Every structure is written in structure tokens, then in C-alpha cells.
Coordinates of C-alpha atoms in Angstrom, one line a residue:
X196 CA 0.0 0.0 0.0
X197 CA 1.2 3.9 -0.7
X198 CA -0.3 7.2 -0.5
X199 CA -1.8 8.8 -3.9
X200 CA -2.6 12.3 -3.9
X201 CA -5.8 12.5 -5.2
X202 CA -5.9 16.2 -6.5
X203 CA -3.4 19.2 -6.4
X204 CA -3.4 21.9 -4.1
X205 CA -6.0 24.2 -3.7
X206 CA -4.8 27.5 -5.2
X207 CA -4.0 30.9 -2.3
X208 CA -7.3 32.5 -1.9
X209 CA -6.8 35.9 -0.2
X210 CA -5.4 37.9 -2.6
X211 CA -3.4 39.9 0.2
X212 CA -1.9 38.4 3.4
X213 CA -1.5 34.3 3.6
X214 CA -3.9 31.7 3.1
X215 CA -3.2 27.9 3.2
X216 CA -3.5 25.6 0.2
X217 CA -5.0 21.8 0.9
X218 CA -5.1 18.9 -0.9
X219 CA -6.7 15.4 0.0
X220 CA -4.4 12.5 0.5
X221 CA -5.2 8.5 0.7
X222 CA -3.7 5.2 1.8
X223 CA -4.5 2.9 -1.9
X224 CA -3.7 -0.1 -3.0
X225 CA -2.9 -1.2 -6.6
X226 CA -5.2 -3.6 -8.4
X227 CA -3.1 -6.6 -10.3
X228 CA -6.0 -8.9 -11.9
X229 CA -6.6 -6.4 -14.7
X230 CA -4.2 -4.4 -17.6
X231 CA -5.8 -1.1 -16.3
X232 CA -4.0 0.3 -12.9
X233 CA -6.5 0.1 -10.0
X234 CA -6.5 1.6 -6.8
X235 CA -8.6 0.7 -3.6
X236 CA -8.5 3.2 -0.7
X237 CA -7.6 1.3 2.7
X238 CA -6.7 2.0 6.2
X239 CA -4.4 4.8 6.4
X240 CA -2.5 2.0 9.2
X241 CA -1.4 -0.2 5.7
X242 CA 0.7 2.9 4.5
X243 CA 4.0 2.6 5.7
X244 CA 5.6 5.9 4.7
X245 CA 5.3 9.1 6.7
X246 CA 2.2 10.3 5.5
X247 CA 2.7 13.7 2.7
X248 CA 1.4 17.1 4.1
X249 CA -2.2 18.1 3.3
X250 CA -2.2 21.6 4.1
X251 CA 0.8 24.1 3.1
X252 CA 0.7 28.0 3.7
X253 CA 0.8 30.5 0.3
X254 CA 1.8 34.0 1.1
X255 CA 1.1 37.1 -1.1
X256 CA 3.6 39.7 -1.5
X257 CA 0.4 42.4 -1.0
X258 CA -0.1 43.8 2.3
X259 CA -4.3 43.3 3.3
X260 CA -6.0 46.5 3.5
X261 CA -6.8 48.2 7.0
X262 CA -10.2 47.3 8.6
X263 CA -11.4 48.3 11.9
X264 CA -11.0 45.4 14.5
X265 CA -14.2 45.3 17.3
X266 CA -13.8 43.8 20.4
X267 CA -16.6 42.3 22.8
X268 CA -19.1 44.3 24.9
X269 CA -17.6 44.8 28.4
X270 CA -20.3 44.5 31.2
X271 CA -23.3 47.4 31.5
X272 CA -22.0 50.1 34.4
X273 CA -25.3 49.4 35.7
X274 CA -27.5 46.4 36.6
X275 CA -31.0 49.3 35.6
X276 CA -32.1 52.7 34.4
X277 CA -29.8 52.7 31.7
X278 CA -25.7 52.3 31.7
X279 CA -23.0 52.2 29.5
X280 CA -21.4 49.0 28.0
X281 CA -17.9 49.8 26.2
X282 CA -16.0 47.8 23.3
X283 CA -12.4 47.9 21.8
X284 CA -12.8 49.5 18.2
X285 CA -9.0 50.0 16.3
X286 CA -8.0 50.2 12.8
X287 CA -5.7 47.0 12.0
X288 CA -4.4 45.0 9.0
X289 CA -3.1 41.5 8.3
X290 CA 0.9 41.7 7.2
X291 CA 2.4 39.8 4.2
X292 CA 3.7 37.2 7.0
X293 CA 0.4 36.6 8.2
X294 CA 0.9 39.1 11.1
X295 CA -1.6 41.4 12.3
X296 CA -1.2 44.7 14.1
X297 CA -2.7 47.9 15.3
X298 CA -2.4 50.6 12.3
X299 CA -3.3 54.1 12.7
X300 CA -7.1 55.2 12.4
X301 CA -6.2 57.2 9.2
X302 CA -5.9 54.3 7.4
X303 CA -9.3 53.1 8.3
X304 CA -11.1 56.6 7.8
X305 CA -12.9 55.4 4.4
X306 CA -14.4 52.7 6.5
X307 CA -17.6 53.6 8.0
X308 CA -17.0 53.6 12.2
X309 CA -18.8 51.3 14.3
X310 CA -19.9 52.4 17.6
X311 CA -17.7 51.9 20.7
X312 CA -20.6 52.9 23.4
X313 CA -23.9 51.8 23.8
X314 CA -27.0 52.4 26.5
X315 CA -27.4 49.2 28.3
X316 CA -30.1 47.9 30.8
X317 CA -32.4 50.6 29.8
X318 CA -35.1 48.8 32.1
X319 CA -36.5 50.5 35.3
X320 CA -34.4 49.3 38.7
X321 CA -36.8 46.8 41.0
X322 CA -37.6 48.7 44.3
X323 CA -35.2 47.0 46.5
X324 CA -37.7 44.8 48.9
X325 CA -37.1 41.8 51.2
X326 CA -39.5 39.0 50.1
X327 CA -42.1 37.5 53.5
X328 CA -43.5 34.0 50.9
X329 CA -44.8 32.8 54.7
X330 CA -46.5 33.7 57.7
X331 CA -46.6 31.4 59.7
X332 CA -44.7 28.0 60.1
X333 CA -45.7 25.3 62.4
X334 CA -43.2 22.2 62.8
X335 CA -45.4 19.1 63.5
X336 CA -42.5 16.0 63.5
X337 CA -39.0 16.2 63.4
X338 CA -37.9 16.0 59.7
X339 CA -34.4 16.0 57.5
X340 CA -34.5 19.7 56.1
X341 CA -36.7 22.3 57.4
X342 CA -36.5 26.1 55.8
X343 CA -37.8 29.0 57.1
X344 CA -38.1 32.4 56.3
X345 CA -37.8 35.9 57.7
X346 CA -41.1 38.4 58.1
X347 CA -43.0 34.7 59.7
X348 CA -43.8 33.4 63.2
X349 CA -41.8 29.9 63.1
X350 CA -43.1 27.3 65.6
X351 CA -40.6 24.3 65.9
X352 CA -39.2 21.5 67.9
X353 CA -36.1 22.1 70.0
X354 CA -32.9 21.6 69.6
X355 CA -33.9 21.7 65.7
X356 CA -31.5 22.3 62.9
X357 CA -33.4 24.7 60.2
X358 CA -31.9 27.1 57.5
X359 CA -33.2 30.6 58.0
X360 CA -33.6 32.4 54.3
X361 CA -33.8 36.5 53.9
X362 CA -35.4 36.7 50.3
X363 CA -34.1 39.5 48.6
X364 CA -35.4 41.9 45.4
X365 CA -33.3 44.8 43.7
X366 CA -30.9 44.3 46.7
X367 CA -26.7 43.8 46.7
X368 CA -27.0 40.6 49.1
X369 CA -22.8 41.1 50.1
X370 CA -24.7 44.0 52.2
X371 CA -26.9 41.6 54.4
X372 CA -26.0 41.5 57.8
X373 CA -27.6 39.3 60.4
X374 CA -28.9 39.9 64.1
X375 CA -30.4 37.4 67.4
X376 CA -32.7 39.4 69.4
X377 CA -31.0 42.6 68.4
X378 CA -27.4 41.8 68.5
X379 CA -25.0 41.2 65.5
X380 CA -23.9 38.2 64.6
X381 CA -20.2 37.3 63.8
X382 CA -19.8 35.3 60.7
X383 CA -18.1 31.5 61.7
X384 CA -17.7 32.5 65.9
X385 CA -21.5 30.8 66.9
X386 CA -21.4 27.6 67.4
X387 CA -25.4 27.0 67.0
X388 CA -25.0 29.3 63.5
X389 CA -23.4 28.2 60.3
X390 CA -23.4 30.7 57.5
X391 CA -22.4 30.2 53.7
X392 CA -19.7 31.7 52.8
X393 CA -21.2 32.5 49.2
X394 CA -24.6 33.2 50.1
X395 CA -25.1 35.3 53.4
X396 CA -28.8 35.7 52.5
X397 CA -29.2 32.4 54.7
X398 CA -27.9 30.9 57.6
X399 CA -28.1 27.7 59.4
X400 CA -29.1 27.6 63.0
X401 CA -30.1 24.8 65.8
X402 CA -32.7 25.5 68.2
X403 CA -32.5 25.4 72.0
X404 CA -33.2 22.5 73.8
X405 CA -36.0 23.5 76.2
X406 CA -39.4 24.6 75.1
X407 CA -41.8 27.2 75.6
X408 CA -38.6 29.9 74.6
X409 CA -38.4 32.0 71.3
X410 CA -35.8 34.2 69.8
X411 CA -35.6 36.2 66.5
X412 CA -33.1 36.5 63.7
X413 CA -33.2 39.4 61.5
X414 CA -31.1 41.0 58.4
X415 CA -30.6 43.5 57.3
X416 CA -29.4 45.3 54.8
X417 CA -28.7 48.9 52.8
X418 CA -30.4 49.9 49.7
X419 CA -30.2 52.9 47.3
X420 CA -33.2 53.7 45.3
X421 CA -34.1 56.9 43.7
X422 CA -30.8 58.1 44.9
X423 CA -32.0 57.6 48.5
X424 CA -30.5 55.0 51.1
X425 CA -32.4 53.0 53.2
X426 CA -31.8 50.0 55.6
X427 CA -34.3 47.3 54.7
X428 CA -34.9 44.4 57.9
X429 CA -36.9 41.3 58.2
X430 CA -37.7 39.1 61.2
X431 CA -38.2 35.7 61.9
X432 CA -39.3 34.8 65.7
X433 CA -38.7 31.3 66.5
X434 CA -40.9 29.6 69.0
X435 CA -40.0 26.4 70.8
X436 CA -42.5 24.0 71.0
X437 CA -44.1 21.0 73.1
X438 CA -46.1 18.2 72.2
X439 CA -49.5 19.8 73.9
X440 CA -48.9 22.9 71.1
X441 CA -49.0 20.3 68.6
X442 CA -51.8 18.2 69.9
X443 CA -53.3 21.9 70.2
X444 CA -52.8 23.2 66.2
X445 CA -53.5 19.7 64.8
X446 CA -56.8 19.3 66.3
X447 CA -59.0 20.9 63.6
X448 CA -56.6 20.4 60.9
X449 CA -57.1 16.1 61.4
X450 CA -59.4 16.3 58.6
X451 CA -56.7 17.9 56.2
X452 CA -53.9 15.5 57.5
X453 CA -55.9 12.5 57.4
X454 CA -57.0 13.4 53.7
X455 CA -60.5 13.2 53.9
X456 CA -61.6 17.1 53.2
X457 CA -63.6 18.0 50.5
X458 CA -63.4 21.3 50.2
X459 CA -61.2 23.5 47.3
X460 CA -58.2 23.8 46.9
X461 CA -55.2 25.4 44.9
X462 CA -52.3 24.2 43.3
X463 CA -49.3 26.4 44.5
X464 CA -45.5 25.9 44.7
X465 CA -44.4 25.0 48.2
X466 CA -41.8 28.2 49.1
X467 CA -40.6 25.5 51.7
X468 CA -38.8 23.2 48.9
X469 CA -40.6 24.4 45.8
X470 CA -42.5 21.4 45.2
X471 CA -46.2 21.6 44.1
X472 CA -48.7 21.1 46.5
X473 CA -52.1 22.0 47.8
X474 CA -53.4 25.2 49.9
X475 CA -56.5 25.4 51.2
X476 CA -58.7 27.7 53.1
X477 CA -58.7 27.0 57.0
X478 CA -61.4 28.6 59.1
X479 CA -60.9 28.9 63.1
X480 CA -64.8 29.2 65.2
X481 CA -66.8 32.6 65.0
X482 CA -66.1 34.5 67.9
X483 CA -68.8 35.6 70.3
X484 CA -71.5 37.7 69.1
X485 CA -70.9 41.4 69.9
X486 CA -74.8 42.3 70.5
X487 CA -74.8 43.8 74.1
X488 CA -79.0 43.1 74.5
X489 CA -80.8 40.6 73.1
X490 CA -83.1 41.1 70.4
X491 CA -79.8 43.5 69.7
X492 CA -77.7 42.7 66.2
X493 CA -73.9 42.4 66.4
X494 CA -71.0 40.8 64.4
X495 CA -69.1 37.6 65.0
X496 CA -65.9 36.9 63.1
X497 CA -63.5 34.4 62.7
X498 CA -60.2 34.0 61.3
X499 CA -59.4 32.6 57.8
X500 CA -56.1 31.2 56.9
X501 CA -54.4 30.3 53.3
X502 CA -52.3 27.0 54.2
X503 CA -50.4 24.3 53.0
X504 CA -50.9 21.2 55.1
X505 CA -48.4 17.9 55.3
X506 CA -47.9 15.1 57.7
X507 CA -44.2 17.2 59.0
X508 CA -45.5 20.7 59.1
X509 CA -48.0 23.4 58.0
X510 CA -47.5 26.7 57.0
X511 CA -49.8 29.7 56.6
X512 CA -49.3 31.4 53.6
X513 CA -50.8 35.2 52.2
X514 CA -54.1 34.9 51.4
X515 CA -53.4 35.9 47.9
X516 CA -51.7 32.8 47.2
X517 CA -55.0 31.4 47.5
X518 CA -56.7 34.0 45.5
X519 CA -54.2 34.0 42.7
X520 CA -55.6 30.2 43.1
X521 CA -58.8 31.4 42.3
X522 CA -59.9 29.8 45.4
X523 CA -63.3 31.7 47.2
X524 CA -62.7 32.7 50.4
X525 CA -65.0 32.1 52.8
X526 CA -66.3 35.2 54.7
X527 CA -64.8 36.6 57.9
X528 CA -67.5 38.2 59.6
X529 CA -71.2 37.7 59.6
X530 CA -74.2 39.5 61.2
X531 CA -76.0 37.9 64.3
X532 CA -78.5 38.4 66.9
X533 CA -78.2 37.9 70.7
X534 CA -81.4 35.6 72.1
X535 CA -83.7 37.4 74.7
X536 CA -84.2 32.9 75.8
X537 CA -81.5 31.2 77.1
X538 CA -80.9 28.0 78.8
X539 CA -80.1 27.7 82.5
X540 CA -78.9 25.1 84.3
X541 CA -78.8 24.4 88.2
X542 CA -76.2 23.1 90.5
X543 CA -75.9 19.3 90.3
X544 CA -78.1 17.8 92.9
X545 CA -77.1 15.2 95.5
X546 CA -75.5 11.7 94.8
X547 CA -79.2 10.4 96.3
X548 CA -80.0 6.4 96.9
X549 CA -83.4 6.8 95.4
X550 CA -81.6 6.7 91.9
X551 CA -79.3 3.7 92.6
X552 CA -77.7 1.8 89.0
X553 CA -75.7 -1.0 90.8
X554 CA -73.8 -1.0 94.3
X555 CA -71.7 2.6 95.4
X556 CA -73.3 4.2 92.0
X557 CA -75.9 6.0 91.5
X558 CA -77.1 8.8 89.3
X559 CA -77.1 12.9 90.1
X560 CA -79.1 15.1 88.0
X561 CA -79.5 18.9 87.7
X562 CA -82.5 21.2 87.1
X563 CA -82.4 23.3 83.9
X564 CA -85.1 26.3 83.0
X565 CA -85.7 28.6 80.3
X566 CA -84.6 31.9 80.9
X567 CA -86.2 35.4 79.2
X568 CA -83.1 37.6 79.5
X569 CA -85.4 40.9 78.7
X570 CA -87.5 40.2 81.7
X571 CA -84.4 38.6 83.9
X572 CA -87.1 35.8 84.6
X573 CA -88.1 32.1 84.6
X574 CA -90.2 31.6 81.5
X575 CA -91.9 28.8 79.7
X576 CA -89.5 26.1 78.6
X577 CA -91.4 25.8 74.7
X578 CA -89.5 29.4 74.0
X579 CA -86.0 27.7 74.5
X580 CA -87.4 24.9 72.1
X581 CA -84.9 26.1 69.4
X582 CA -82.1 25.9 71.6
X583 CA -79.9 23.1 71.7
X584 CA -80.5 21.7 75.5
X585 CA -77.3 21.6 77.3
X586 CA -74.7 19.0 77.3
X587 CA -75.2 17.0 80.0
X588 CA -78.3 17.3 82.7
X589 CA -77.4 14.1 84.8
X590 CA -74.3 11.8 85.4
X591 CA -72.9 8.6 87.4
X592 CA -72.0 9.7 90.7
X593 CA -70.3 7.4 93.9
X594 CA -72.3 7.0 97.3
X595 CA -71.8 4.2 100.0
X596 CA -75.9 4.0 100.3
X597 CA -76.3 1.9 97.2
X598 CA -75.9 -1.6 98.3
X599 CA -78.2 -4.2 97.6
X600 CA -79.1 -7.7 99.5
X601 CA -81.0 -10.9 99.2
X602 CA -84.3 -10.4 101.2
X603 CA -86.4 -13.1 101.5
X604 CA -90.2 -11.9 100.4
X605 CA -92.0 -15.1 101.7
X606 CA -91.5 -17.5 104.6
X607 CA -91.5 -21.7 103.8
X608 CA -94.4 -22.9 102.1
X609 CA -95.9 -26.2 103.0
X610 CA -93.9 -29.2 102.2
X611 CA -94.9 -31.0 99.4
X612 CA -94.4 -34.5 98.3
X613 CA -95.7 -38.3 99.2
X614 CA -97.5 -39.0 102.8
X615 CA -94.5 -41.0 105.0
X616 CA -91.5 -39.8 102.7
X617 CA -89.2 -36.4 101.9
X618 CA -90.8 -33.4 100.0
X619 CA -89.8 -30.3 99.2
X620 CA -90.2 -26.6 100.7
X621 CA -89.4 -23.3 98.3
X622 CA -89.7 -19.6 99.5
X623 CA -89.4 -16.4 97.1
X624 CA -86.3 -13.9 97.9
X625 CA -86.1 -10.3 96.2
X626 CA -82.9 -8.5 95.2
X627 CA -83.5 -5.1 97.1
X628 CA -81.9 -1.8 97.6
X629 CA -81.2 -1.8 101.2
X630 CA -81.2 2.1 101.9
X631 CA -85.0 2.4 100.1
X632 CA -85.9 -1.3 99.7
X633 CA -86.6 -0.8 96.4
X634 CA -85.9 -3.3 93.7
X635 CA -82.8 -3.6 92.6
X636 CA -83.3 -6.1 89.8
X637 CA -80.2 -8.1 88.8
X638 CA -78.1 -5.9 90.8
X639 CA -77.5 -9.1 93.0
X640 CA -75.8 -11.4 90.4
X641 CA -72.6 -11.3 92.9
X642 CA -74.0 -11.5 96.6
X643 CA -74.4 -14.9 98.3
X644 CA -77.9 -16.2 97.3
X645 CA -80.1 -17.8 100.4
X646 CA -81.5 -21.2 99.6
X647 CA -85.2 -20.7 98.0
X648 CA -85.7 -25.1 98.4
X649 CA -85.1 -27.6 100.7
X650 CA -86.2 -31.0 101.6
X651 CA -88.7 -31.6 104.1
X652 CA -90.8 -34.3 106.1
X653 CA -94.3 -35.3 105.0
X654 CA -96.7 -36.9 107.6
X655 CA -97.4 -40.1 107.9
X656 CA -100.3 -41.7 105.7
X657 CA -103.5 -42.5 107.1
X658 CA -105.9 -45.5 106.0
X659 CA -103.3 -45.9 103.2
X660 CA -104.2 -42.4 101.3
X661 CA -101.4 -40.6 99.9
X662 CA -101.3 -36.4 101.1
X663 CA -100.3 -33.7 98.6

């Protein structure tokens, strides 16, 4: 096998300056069945030879002419409102050796001049603001990774590690500075903080141990809008938590966590971990109503949270997360009337034997009346009929006069059987409540029964007759 050049070189372009010629190159091999040479291209690894140059530089003896040689955009001077972005812009030329170099601009003043300055980020600045995505946040187990952020009321477990974010808008974040319970913080000197070194807009902190304490973390930072500086701050106060707050803020969310509301809801973005999930409109109870007289109108309200619930934690977000949701929200104060009638309930009466359920227990009721609060009287109980009695008017109390006992109700009856042999007597006993003697039905099952039969003597026959 040997290389064939397959064409000539290329002839020199440019007609100023150098160029390179090419020429393609092939490993063959020569055909010997027929009279007519042959050639098959092969592997270039069957070609023994160094391999002959493809590509060979042609200079011309003319110099190029000048043309004016532009540079890149350096960055805007400003990041809005309009800056200035700069570029290199110089008359050059190529040189008979390929060289090129700076000329002067003479030589390039028949060339129409590009611009070296341009208005940049023409766009109006943000107003610099600190972002609050949360209001509250409520930690319900301990979990992996729990974020928080500042301008919300965080409720968590102690001795809890959570990153603490300060969302920023329009705002040099090198600037934020960060503060517990008023005092700076030194970057990498707390042991229960850990900042990142390339993003102080959030730190790291654990919790204390012991519940029922809060503390706050705030940054801050300076702004300039308008020409006008301004220090921008946002809190967060933590709260440290016990089981009974949880127990306490779960209670009427169980039908959210157990999955088995019904009502709307809207798809949002989590701010926690940006992951898509549901918010839904959580209502607390209607407050009293504020009539002062009855027959009087007043308001109630009641409070009406946007929230994201999960098993690990809820958090209350703005209500126009919820809006944007196009979720309908439900209304936070309604008119209502105070009632002239009104239930009333008595003192619990005594723990009485008269009303004995088994032994040591009896019941205890209470009186209740309808009362006219116009009249500050007693009244007929038919006008409370629309009322909703009152939870309980009797209950199981304790009292040593319950006992019951065997009491026999009738003496021996006559003995019955066969004249000269054994019969049998019976007698009736009643289970009674020994304080009243009243009946006390089966209340007896685990007292010591008297015998109610026994075997008796008959008499003797006479003239062979048999007595019943």
C-alpha cells in the first residue's frame, strides 16, 4: 500500500496576506488482476511511509488593507435605568507574513466607524424589597430539612436544625447583615450558627433545647433607590414547642392530614422546597356575638387562613396565594343576633339512693329552666325549644348508700311430696336496695344467694291415702 494524492493543491485565496492551500491524501492499494492500474483506498495504518502534508501556507507579496478590528461588549456600568457597555474598536491590518497589528485610524477613515458605546439595561431598577413568601410556620414531626423564612412566626421543635432564608429583590445581598434578638452576629464565631460563605442571605441555626422559649433572627441590609439609602430588615421569631402545642394546632386540621376534606383547593409551589402542593382555606370558630341586649344585632368573626398542610409541618401562607388560586374565600364576619331565651342550668343535685344503678353508684341530675333575658325571669321552657339543650343534665355519681341484698319476700311454704316420705319446701327472695328497699333487679348477680328449696318431712299416711 502507498499514499496517492488525489488532486493538487488548492490555489491561495486571499489575494493579500497568507492563506493555506489543501489537498486530500489516501492510503491505496494497486489492483493486479486487470491491464488497467486500479486503486482501492484502505486503512491509512497499511501505509508505511510518513504520511505527505495536506495543508501548506501561500503568502502574497500584498499587504491586506486596514479594517477596523471590534472587540466584545464589556459588562453594563449598571444592573437598571440605563448604563453604558464599552468595546475595543482600532484600525488593524493583516501583514504579508500573516501578522496582524494595530495601524493608525487614518488608514481606516474610508471605512464607516462602528460604535464603541452603547446604553445598556435601559429597564426601570426593582424597588429593593425583602420578600415574606410565609407567615406562619408550624413544625409538627422532626424531619431531614426544614426552611424558614424571615417576616413569619416559626413554631418548631427544640434543639432543631433549620436554615433561616432572607429573600431578597433589587438588593446587593454582600450588604446583608444578620442579628439574634438585636445583637449582630459574627460570621463562623456561633457555634449554634453556620453561615455560607457564598450566600449570606441564609444561615443555618439549631434550636435550644428546652421549650416554651423563642428568639428572632433578623437581616438587614442597605439599599439605594431613587438616589435615596435606606436599611431594609426582616424578622423571623422562632418559637419552641411541646407536644401539647401540637396536639393543640392539629386538632382541627385532622381532617386535612388524614385526607379526607372536601373542600377547594389550589395548586401552588411549596416556598418551603418548591415542590407543588395543595393550599386550602382554613377557618378557626366565630367568635362571640358582639350584640350587648338581646333582640340586639352584632358581628361575629373568625379568622381565615391560606395554608399548606403535610404530615411534617403546615405553614400559613398570604391569602393571595390562595386568590391567585382562584380559590373563594370564605367570609370573615357575619351579622348575628343575641337571644332574649336562654338556657339555664342548676347546680348538680345530691348523689341520692333513690336513683341507685348498681352498688356505690348511683345517678345525680341537675335542674335546667328557660330563661327570658329581657324580663331577667323564669319563663316557659317551649320558647328555648330552638335551643340546643345543654350537654349533659345528669351523670354517674359514687355513694356508699347503694348496696343491695338478698331479702327473702316469703316464709316456707308447706312441704310438698308423698305422705310418709321427703318433699320439698321453696320460699321467694327479692334483690332489694337496702337504703330504700326498692328493687334492685339483677343488681344481685354477685351476693351470696339464700337457699329458695329444701327438703322436708311429709306426715305419715293415714288408711293408706297418699297427702299432697
Amino acid at each position: 500500500s502507498s499514499w496517492y494524492n488525489l488532486d493538487e493543491y488548492t490555489p491561495c485565496q486571499p489575494t493579500c496576506g497568507d492563506s493555506t492551500q489543501q489537498r486530500l491524501v489516501a492510503c491505496v492499494e494497486e489492483g493486479t488482476q486487470s491491464d488497467t492500474k486500479q486503486f482501492s483506498a484502505v486503512a491509512n495504518k497499511f501505509c508505511l511511509n510518513p504520511m505527505p502534508k495536506m495543508l501548506k501556507v501561500c503568502i502574497s507579496a500584498a499587504e491586506c488593507p486596514a479594517l477596523w478590528g471590534i472587540g466584545s461588549w464589556e459588562k453594563c456600568s449598571v444592573s437598571c435605568n440605563g448604563g453604558l457597555q464599552r468595546r475595543w474598536l482600532g484600525c488593524q491590518k493583516v501583514l504579508p507574513d500573516g501578522n496582524l497589528v494595530n495601524v493608525s485610524d487614518t488608514e481606516c477613515a474610508d471605512i464607516p466607524r462602528q460604535r464603541s458605546i452603547r446604553v445598556c439595561n435601559s429597564f426601570p431598577c426593582q424597588k429593593p424589597r425583602i420578600k415574606e413568601p410565609v407567615k406562619k410556620f408550624f413544625q409538627l414531626t422532626h424531619s431531614m430539612a426544614i426552611n424558614i423564612f424571615t417576616g413569619s412566626h416559626a413554631y418548631v421543635l427544640p434543639a432543631t436544625v433549620l436554615t433561616v432564608r432572607c429573600l431578597t429583590r433589587g438588593i446587593d445581598r454582600s450588604s446583608i447583615r444578620w442579628f439574634r434578638n438585636g445583637k449582630p452576629l459574627v460570621p463562623f464565631t456561633d457555634l449554634r450558627v453556620k453561615y455560607s460563605r457564598n450566600s449570606l442571605h441564609r444561615i443555618k441555626v439549631q434550636t435550644l433545647s428546652t421549650p416554651n422559649q423563642s428568639e428572632n433572627y433578623t437581616c438587614r441590609c442597605n439599599t439605594i433607590y431613587n438616589n435615596v439609602s435606606r436599611t431594609l430588615e426582616s424578622t423571623v421569631v422562632l418559637h419552641l414547642i411541646s407536644l401539647i402545642d401540637i396536639l393543640r394546632e392539629t386538632a382541627h386540621r385532622e381532617s386535612y392530614l388524614l385526607g379526607t376534606i372536601t373542600s377547594p383547593y389550589a395548586n401552588v409551589t411549596d416556598p418551603a422546597d418548591k415542590r407543588p402542593r395543595r393550599a386550602y382555606y382554613v377557618n378557626s370558630q366565630w367568635s362571640s356575638c358582639t350584640a350587648s341586649t338581646c333582640k340586639r344585632y352584632g358581628r361575629q368573626t373568625r379568622n381565615v387562613s391560606c395554608e399548606i398542610i403535610t404530615t411534617n409541618y403546615f405553614e400559613e401562607l398570604p391569602v393571595g396565594v390562595c386568590k391567585r388560586g382562584r380559590l373563594k374565600r370564605p367570609e370573615v364576619k357575619r351579622k348575628c343576633r343575641m337571644d332574649c331565651f336562654k338556657w339555664i342550668t342548676y347546680e348538680w343535685g345530691k348523689c341520692h339512693p333513690m336513683s341507685c344503678i348498681r352498688d356505690n353508684m348511683s345517678i345525680q341530675r341537675r335542674r335546667i329552666v328557660c330563661y327570658d333575658s329581657m324580663s331577667h325571669s323564669i319563663t316557659r321552657r317551649r320558647n328555648c325549644d330552638n335551643l340546643s339543650l345543654p350537654p349533659s343534665l345528669e351523670r354517674k355519681c359514687s355513694t356508699p348508700l347503694c348496696r343491695t341484698n338478698w331479702v327473702t319476700a316469703t316464709s316456707w311454704k308447706k312441704c310438698h311430696g308423698q305422705c310418709g316420705s321427703y318433699g320439698v319446701q321453696t320460699r321467694s327472695l327479692w334483690c332489694l336496695w337496702e337504703k330504700t328497699g326498692l328493687p334492685a333487679k339483677n343488681n344481685c348477680y354477685n351476693k351470696l344467694r339464700p337457699l329458695v328449696k329444701r327438703t322436708c318431712k311429709m306426715p305419715l299416711c293415714k288408711h293408706g291415702g297418699t297427702n299432697q
